[in-house]
PDB file of C-alpha atoms in Angstrom:
ATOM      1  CA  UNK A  30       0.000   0.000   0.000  1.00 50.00           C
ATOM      2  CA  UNK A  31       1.158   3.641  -0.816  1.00 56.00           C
ATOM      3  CA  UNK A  32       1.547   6.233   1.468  1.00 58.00           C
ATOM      4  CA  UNK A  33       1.597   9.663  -0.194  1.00 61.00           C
ATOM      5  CA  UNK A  34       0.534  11.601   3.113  1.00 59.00           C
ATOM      6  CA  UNK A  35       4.422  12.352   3.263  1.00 57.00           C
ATOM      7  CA  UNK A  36       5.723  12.402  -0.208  1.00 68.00           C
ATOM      8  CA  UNK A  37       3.381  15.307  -0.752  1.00 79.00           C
ATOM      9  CA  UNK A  38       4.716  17.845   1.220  1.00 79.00           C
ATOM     10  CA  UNK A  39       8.060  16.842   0.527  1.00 79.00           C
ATOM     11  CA  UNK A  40       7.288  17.032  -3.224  1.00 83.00           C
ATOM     12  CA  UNK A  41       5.930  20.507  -2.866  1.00 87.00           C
ATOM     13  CA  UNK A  42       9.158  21.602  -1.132  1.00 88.00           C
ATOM     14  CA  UNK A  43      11.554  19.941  -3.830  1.00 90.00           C
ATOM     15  CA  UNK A  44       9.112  21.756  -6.269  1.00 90.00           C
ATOM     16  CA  UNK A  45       9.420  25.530  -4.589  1.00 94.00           C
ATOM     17  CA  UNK A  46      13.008  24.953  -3.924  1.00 94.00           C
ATOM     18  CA  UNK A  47      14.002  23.862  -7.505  1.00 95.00           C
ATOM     19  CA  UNK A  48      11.850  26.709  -8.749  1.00 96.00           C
ATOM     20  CA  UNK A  49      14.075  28.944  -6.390  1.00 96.00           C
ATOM     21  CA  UNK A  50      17.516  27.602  -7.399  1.00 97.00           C
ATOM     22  CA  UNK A  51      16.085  28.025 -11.249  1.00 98.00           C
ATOM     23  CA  UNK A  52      15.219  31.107 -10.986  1.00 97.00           C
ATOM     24  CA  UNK A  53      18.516  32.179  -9.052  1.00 97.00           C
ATOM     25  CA  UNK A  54      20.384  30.667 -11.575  1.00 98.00           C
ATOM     26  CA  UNK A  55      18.599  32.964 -14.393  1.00 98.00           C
ATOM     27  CA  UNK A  56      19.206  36.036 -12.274  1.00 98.00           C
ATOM     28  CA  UNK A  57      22.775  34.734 -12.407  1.00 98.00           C
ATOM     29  CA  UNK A  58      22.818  34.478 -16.197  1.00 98.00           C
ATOM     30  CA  UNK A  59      21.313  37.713 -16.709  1.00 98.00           C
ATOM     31  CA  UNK A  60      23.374  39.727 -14.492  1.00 98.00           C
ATOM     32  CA  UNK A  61      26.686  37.957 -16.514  1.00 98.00           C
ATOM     33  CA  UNK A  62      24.565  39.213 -19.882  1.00 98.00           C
ATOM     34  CA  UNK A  63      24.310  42.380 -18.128  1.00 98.00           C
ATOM     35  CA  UNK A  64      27.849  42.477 -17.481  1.00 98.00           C
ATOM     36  CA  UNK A  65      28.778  42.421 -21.183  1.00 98.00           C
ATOM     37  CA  UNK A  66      27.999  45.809 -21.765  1.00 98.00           C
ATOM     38  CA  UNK A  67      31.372  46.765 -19.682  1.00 98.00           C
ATOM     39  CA  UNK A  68      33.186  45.260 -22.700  1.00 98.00           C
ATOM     40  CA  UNK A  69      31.583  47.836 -25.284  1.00 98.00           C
ATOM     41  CA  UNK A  70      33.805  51.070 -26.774  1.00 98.00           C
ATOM     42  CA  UNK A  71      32.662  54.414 -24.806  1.00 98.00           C
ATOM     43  CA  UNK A  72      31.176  55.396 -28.114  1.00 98.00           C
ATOM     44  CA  UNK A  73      29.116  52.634 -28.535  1.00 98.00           C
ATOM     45  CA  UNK A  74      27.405  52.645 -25.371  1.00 98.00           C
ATOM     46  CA  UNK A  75      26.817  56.679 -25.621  1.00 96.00           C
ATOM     47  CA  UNK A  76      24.870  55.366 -28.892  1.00 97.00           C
ATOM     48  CA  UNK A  77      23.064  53.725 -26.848  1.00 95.00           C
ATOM     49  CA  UNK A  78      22.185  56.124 -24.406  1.00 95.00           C
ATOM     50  CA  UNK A  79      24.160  54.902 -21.032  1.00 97.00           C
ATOM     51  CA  UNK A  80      27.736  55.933 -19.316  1.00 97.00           C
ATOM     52  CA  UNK A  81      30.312  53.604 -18.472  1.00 98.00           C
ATOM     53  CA  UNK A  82      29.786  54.661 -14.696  1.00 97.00           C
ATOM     54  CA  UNK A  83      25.840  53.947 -15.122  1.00 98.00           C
ATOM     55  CA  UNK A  84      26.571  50.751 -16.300  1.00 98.00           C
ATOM     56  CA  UNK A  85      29.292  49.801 -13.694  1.00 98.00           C
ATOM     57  CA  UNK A  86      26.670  51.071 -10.874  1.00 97.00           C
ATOM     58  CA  UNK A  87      24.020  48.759 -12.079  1.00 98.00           C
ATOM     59  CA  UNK A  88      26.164  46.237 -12.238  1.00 98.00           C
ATOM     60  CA  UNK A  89      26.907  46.117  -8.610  1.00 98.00           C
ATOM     61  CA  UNK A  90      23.678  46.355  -7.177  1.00 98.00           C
ATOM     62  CA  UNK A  91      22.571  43.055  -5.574  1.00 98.00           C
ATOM     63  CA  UNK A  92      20.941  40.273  -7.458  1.00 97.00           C
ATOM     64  CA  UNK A  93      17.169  41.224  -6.268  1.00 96.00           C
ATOM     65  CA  UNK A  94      17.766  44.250  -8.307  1.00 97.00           C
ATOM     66  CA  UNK A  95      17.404  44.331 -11.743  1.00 97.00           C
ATOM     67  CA  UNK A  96      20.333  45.521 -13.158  1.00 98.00           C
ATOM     68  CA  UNK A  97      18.996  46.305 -16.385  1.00 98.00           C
ATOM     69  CA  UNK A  98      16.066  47.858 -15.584  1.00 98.00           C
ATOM     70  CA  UNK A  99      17.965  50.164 -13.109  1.00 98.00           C
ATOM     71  CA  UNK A 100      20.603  51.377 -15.693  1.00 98.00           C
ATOM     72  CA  UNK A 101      17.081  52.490 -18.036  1.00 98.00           C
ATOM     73  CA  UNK A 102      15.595  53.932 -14.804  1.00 97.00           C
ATOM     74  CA  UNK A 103      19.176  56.130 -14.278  1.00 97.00           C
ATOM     75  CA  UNK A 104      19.789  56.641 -17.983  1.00 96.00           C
ATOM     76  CA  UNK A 105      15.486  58.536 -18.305  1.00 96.00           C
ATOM     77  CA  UNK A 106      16.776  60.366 -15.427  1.00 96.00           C
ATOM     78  CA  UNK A 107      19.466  61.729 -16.639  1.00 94.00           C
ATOM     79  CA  UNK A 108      17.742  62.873 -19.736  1.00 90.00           C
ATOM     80  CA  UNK A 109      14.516  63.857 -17.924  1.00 93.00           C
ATOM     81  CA  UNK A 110      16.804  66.094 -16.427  1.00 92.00           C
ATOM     82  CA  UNK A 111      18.880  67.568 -19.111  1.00 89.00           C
ATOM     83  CA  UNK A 112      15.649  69.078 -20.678  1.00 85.00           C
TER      84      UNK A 112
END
């Protein structure tokens, strides 16, 4: 006879935590994507709208923190206030 009283809430837990260590893992990858940008020419990333500096500060905030959604915040602020 089967007892799945206890392989249920151990299931659920395995679940959440390999959802957790997934999802960390992405937030990994991303931030290394991120990252990337530090190898671009000046010139290319004022094309692009960012400074070396904004991208180096983004790049250090922690992991909960979207880094690239942070540099876009700090780059629209900057223009925002050049106007």
């Amino acid at each position: 006879m089967y007892n799945d009283t206890f392989d249920r809430p151990v299931g659920h837990a395995l679940h959440r935590l390999t959802e957790a260590l997934e999802k960390r893992a992405k937030t990994i990858r991303r931030r290394r994507q991120f990252k990337t940008l530090l190898d671009l020419d000046d010139h290319i990333l004022d094309d692009i709208g960012v400074f070396r500096h904004e991208v180096e500060r983004s790049a250090r905030l922690p992991l909960s923190v979207d880094a690239a959604t942070e540099l876009r915040r700090i780059s629209l602020e900057r223009r925002r206030r050049r106007m």
